[in-house]
mmCIF file of C-alpha atoms in Angstrom:
data_model
loop_
_atom_site.group_PDB
_atom_site.id
_atom_site.type_symbol
_atom_site.label_atom_id
_atom_site.label_comp_id
_atom_site.label_asym_id
_atom_site.label_seq_id
_atom_site.Cartn_x
_atom_site.Cartn_y
_atom_site.Cartn_z
ATOM 1 C CA MET A 1 95.497 131.544 96.702
ATOM 2 C CA ASN A 2 95.970 131.685 100.349
ATOM 3 C CA ALA A 3 99.448 131.128 102.092
ATOM 4 C CA LYS A 4 98.524 127.333 103.294
ATOM 5 C CA GLN A 5 97.391 126.631 99.536
ATOM 6 C CA LEU A 6 100.548 127.986 98.156
ATOM 7 C CA SER A 7 102.746 125.978 100.486
ATOM 8 C CA LEU A 8 100.681 122.549 99.724
ATOM 9 C CA ASN A 9 101.187 123.463 96.111
ATOM 10 C CA ALA A 10 104.986 123.889 96.576
ATOM 11 C CA THR A 11 105.240 120.968 98.673
ATOM 12 C CA LEU A 12 103.785 118.709 96.257
ATOM 13 C CA LEU A 13 105.704 120.576 93.366
ATOM 14 C CA ALA A 14 108.756 119.768 95.170
ATOM 15 C CA LEU A 15 107.787 115.953 95.822
ATOM 16 C CA LEU A 16 107.206 115.842 91.769
ATOM 17 C CA ILE A 17 110.672 116.543 91.296
ATOM 18 C CA ILE A 18 112.203 114.879 93.942
ATOM 19 C CA LEU A 19 110.122 111.620 92.437
ATOM 20 C CA GLY A 20 111.934 112.456 89.368
ATOM 21 C CA MET A 21 115.499 112.045 91.132
ATOM 22 C CA THR A 22 114.732 108.016 90.931
ATOM 23 C CA PRO A 23 116.607 106.544 87.857
ATOM 24 C CA PRO A 24 113.864 105.478 85.058
ATOM 25 C CA ILE A 25 113.391 101.897 84.093
ATOM 26 C CA ALA A 26 114.108 101.057 80.524
ATOM 27 C CA VAL A 27 111.865 98.981 78.988
ATOM 28 C CA GLY A 28 113.093 98.769 75.466
ATOM 29 C CA LEU A 29 111.061 101.461 74.475
ATOM 30 C CA PRO A 30 111.585 105.094 73.827
ATOM 31 C CA VAL A 31 109.606 106.091 77.031
ATOM 32 C CA PRO A 32 110.927 104.463 80.543
ATOM 33 C CA ILE A 33 108.983 103.670 83.313
ATOM 34 C CA VAL A 34 108.882 106.503 85.990
ATOM 35 C CA LEU A 35 107.878 106.974 89.511
ATOM 36 C CA GLN A 36 106.679 110.519 88.828
ATOM 37 C CA ASN A 37 103.147 108.965 87.697
ATOM 38 C CA PHE A 38 102.659 108.392 91.155
ATOM 39 C CA GLY A 39 103.257 112.213 91.951
ATOM 40 C CA ILE A 40 100.762 113.255 88.975
ATOM 41 C CA PHE A 41 98.123 110.843 90.565
ATOM 42 C CA LEU A 42 98.597 112.072 93.992
ATOM 43 C CA ILE A 43 98.294 116.163 93.209
ATOM 44 C CA ALA A 44 95.126 115.175 91.305
ATOM 45 C CA GLY A 45 93.584 113.450 94.407
ATOM 46 C CA LEU A 46 94.710 115.966 96.701
ATOM 47 C CA LEU A 47 94.331 119.270 95.156
ATOM 48 C CA ASN A 48 91.409 120.927 93.422
ATOM 49 C CA THR A 49 91.315 120.377 89.688
ATOM 50 C CA ARG A 50 92.712 124.137 89.397
ATOM 51 C CA SER A 51 95.630 123.801 91.963
ATOM 52 C CA ALA A 52 96.133 120.520 90.561
ATOM 53 C CA THR A 53 96.519 122.004 86.946
ATOM 54 C CA LEU A 54 98.513 124.479 88.004
ATOM 55 C CA VAL A 55 101.285 122.386 89.874
ATOM 56 C CA ILE A 56 101.815 119.984 86.857
ATOM 57 C CA ALA A 57 101.690 122.934 84.422
ATOM 58 C CA THR A 58 104.395 124.973 86.805
ATOM 59 C CA PHE A 59 106.557 121.387 86.680
ATOM 60 C CA LEU A 60 105.788 121.092 82.864
ATOM 61 C CA THR A 61 107.118 124.669 82.321
ATOM 62 C CA LEU A 62 110.157 124.411 84.361
ATOM 63 C CA THR A 63 111.113 121.319 82.651
ATOM 64 C CA ALA A 64 110.574 122.601 79.192
ATOM 65 C CA LEU A 65 112.966 125.554 80.031
ATOM 66 C CA GLY A 66 115.962 122.906 80.794
ATOM 67 C CA LEU A 67 115.639 122.174 83.827
ATOM 68 C CA PRO A 68 116.433 118.493 84.233
ATOM 69 C CA LEU A 69 113.336 117.282 86.169
ATOM 70 C CA LEU A 70 112.146 114.016 84.596
ATOM 71 C CA SER A 71 113.426 110.797 85.366
ATOM 72 C CA GLY A 72 116.836 110.225 84.402
ATOM 73 C CA MET A 73 117.792 113.871 84.736
ATOM 74 C CA ARG A 74 116.083 115.066 81.844
ATOM 75 C CA GLY A 75 114.527 118.137 80.556
ATOM 76 C CA GLY A 76 114.422 120.672 77.837
ATOM 77 C CA LEU A 77 112.197 121.499 74.778
ATOM 78 C CA PRO A 78 113.430 117.965 72.733
ATOM 79 C CA VAL A 79 112.227 116.112 75.588
ATOM 80 C CA MET A 80 108.688 117.580 75.708
ATOM 81 C CA ILE A 81 108.091 117.148 72.259
ATOM 82 C CA GLY A 82 109.894 113.986 71.863
ATOM 83 C CA PRO A 83 108.423 110.486 72.386
ATOM 84 C CA THR A 84 107.668 111.113 75.962
ATOM 85 C CA GLY A 85 105.446 114.301 74.919
ATOM 86 C CA GLY A 86 102.155 112.930 74.741
ATOM 87 C CA TYR A 87 102.421 111.395 78.088
ATOM 88 C CA LEU A 88 103.645 114.652 79.375
ATOM 89 C CA LEU A 89 100.543 116.419 77.934
ATOM 90 C CA GLY A 90 98.502 113.289 79.742
ATOM 91 C CA TRP A 91 100.042 114.272 83.050
ATOM 92 C CA LEU A 92 98.632 117.813 82.637
ATOM 93 C CA LEU A 93 94.952 116.845 81.620
ATOM 94 C CA THR A 94 95.372 114.217 84.643
ATOM 95 C CA PRO A 95 93.865 116.651 87.538
ATOM 96 C CA ILE A 96 90.837 117.272 84.780
ATOM 97 C CA SER A 97 89.812 114.064 83.955
ATOM 98 C CA VAL A 98 90.098 112.798 87.690
ATOM 99 C CA ALA A 99 87.418 115.509 88.630
ATOM 100 C CA ALA A 100 85.348 114.261 85.552
ATOM 101 C CA VAL A 101 85.502 110.657 86.529
ATOM 102 C CA GLN A 102 84.361 111.698 89.962
ATOM 103 C CA ARG A 103 81.402 113.977 89.321
ATOM 104 C CA LEU A 104 80.371 111.094 86.716
ATOM 105 C CA LEU A 105 81.082 108.515 89.366
ATOM 106 C CA ALA A 106 78.993 110.948 91.813
ATOM 107 C CA THR A 107 81.404 110.664 94.309
ATOM 108 C CA LYS A 108 83.121 113.013 96.815
ATOM 109 C CA THR A 109 85.482 110.397 98.619
ATOM 110 C CA VAL A 110 88.624 110.789 97.539
ATOM 111 C CA PRO A 111 90.604 109.197 96.185
ATOM 112 C CA SER A 112 88.134 107.192 93.883
ATOM 113 C CA LEU A 113 90.163 104.393 92.573
ATOM 114 C CA TRP A 114 88.254 104.330 90.199
ATOM 115 C CA ALA A 115 88.829 107.933 89.119
ATOM 116 C CA LEU A 116 92.424 107.769 89.245
ATOM 117 C CA LEU A 117 92.283 104.263 86.975
ATOM 118 C CA LEU A 118 90.020 105.919 84.206
ATOM 119 C CA GLY A 119 90.793 109.457 84.849
ATOM 120 C CA GLY A 120 94.531 109.390 85.358
ATOM 121 C CA MET A 121 95.901 106.035 83.953
ATOM 122 C CA PHE A 122 93.747 106.053 81.209
ATOM 123 C CA VAL A 123 94.054 109.736 79.817
ATOM 124 C CA THR A 124 97.911 109.903 80.303
ATOM 125 C CA ASP A 125 98.002 106.558 78.258
ATOM 126 C CA LEU A 126 95.814 107.443 75.542
ATOM 127 C CA ALA A 127 97.804 110.725 75.248
ATOM 128 C CA GLY A 128 100.884 108.879 75.207
ATOM 129 C CA THR A 129 99.345 106.523 72.483
ATOM 130 C CA ILE A 130 98.061 109.105 70.247
ATOM 131 C CA TRP A 131 101.579 110.899 70.502
ATOM 132 C CA LEU A 132 103.477 107.897 69.578
ATOM 133 C CA THR A 133 101.378 107.443 66.342
ATOM 134 C CA ILE A 134 102.085 110.985 65.376
ATOM 135 C CA PHE A 135 105.572 111.112 66.093
ATOM 136 C CA TYR A 136 106.631 107.315 64.910
ATOM 137 C CA HIS A 137 104.089 107.478 62.194
ATOM 138 C CA THR A 138 102.975 104.283 63.374
ATOM 139 C CA PRO A 139 99.132 102.546 63.552
ATOM 140 C CA PHE A 140 97.393 103.713 66.466
ATOM 141 C CA THR A 141 96.985 99.762 67.282
ATOM 142 C CA VAL A 142 100.754 99.065 67.376
ATOM 143 C CA ALA A 143 101.198 102.230 69.829
ATOM 144 C CA LEU A 144 98.504 101.109 72.031
ATOM 145 C CA LEU A 145 99.634 97.718 72.287
ATOM 146 C CA SER A 146 103.143 99.175 73.486
ATOM 147 C CA ASN A 147 101.794 100.602 76.265
ATOM 148 C CA LEU A 148 100.415 96.813 78.032
ATOM 149 C CA VAL A 149 104.171 97.152 79.294
ATOM 150 C CA TYR A 150 103.223 100.274 81.450
ATOM 151 C CA ILE A 151 99.851 98.754 82.758
ATOM 152 C CA PRO A 152 101.337 96.541 85.724
ATOM 153 C CA GLY A 153 103.400 99.510 86.848
ATOM 154 C CA ASP A 154 100.609 101.952 86.663
ATOM 155 C CA LEU A 155 98.058 99.827 88.471
ATOM 156 C CA ILE A 156 100.747 99.334 91.377
ATOM 157 C CA LYS A 157 100.937 103.183 91.609
ATOM 158 C CA ILE A 158 97.577 103.524 92.008
ATOM 159 C CA VAL A 159 96.918 101.277 94.357
ATOM 160 C CA ALA A 160 99.713 102.804 96.643
ATOM 161 C CA CYS A 161 98.431 105.973 95.781
ATOM 162 C CA SER A 162 94.804 105.263 96.719
ATOM 163 C CA VAL A 163 96.408 103.892 100.224
ATOM 164 C CA VAL A 164 98.200 107.356 100.830
ATOM 165 C CA LEU A 165 95.523 109.370 99.554
ATOM 166 C CA THR A 166 92.866 107.713 102.142
ATOM 167 C CA ALA A 167 95.139 108.165 105.157
ATOM 168 C CA VAL A 168 95.865 111.816 104.381
ATOM 169 C CA ASN A 169 92.181 112.388 103.821
ATOM 170 C CA ARG A 170 90.904 110.985 107.177
ATOM 171 C CA ALA A 171 93.438 112.889 108.900
ATOM 172 C CA VAL A 172 92.837 116.321 106.823
ATOM 173 C CA SER A 173 91.007 117.921 103.789
ATOM 174 C CA PHE A 174 93.046 119.920 101.317
ATOM 175 C CA LYS A 175 90.299 120.628 99.093
#
């Protein structure tokens, strides 16, 4: 990894940490609405799959070690294996799934709104739903329906991320 790539990775990791400083929005469920998804989508859209996964894995490792990097100044292993654990795993899978959707759609245009929607939001919410089903011993459909509250905010974050990624990618390519 060259110095330029390392600097970009570190900058995006810092951005993800900064986004965690915004307070979460409680919605009456054990998983709040957070702005960090925007950072995950941005990282998946800007970096190649390997670098994006590395940045997110570093963030999650630091969080698991107890650094309060998640929205609401949360961190530690209990948070990682608590109700939000599936969504965090989904974050780790986001770069891989975004790249897979881009290949499937045969587009090199970054960002592909469909790739972020299908690869980012869908995989994160699916991982979260499966985790909630296991964690709370609840039927899958109940856990899936509880995710409906997150979709409007995720759509807004994806559209905003697409606008940012389009502008950034016109100016410079990081991949």
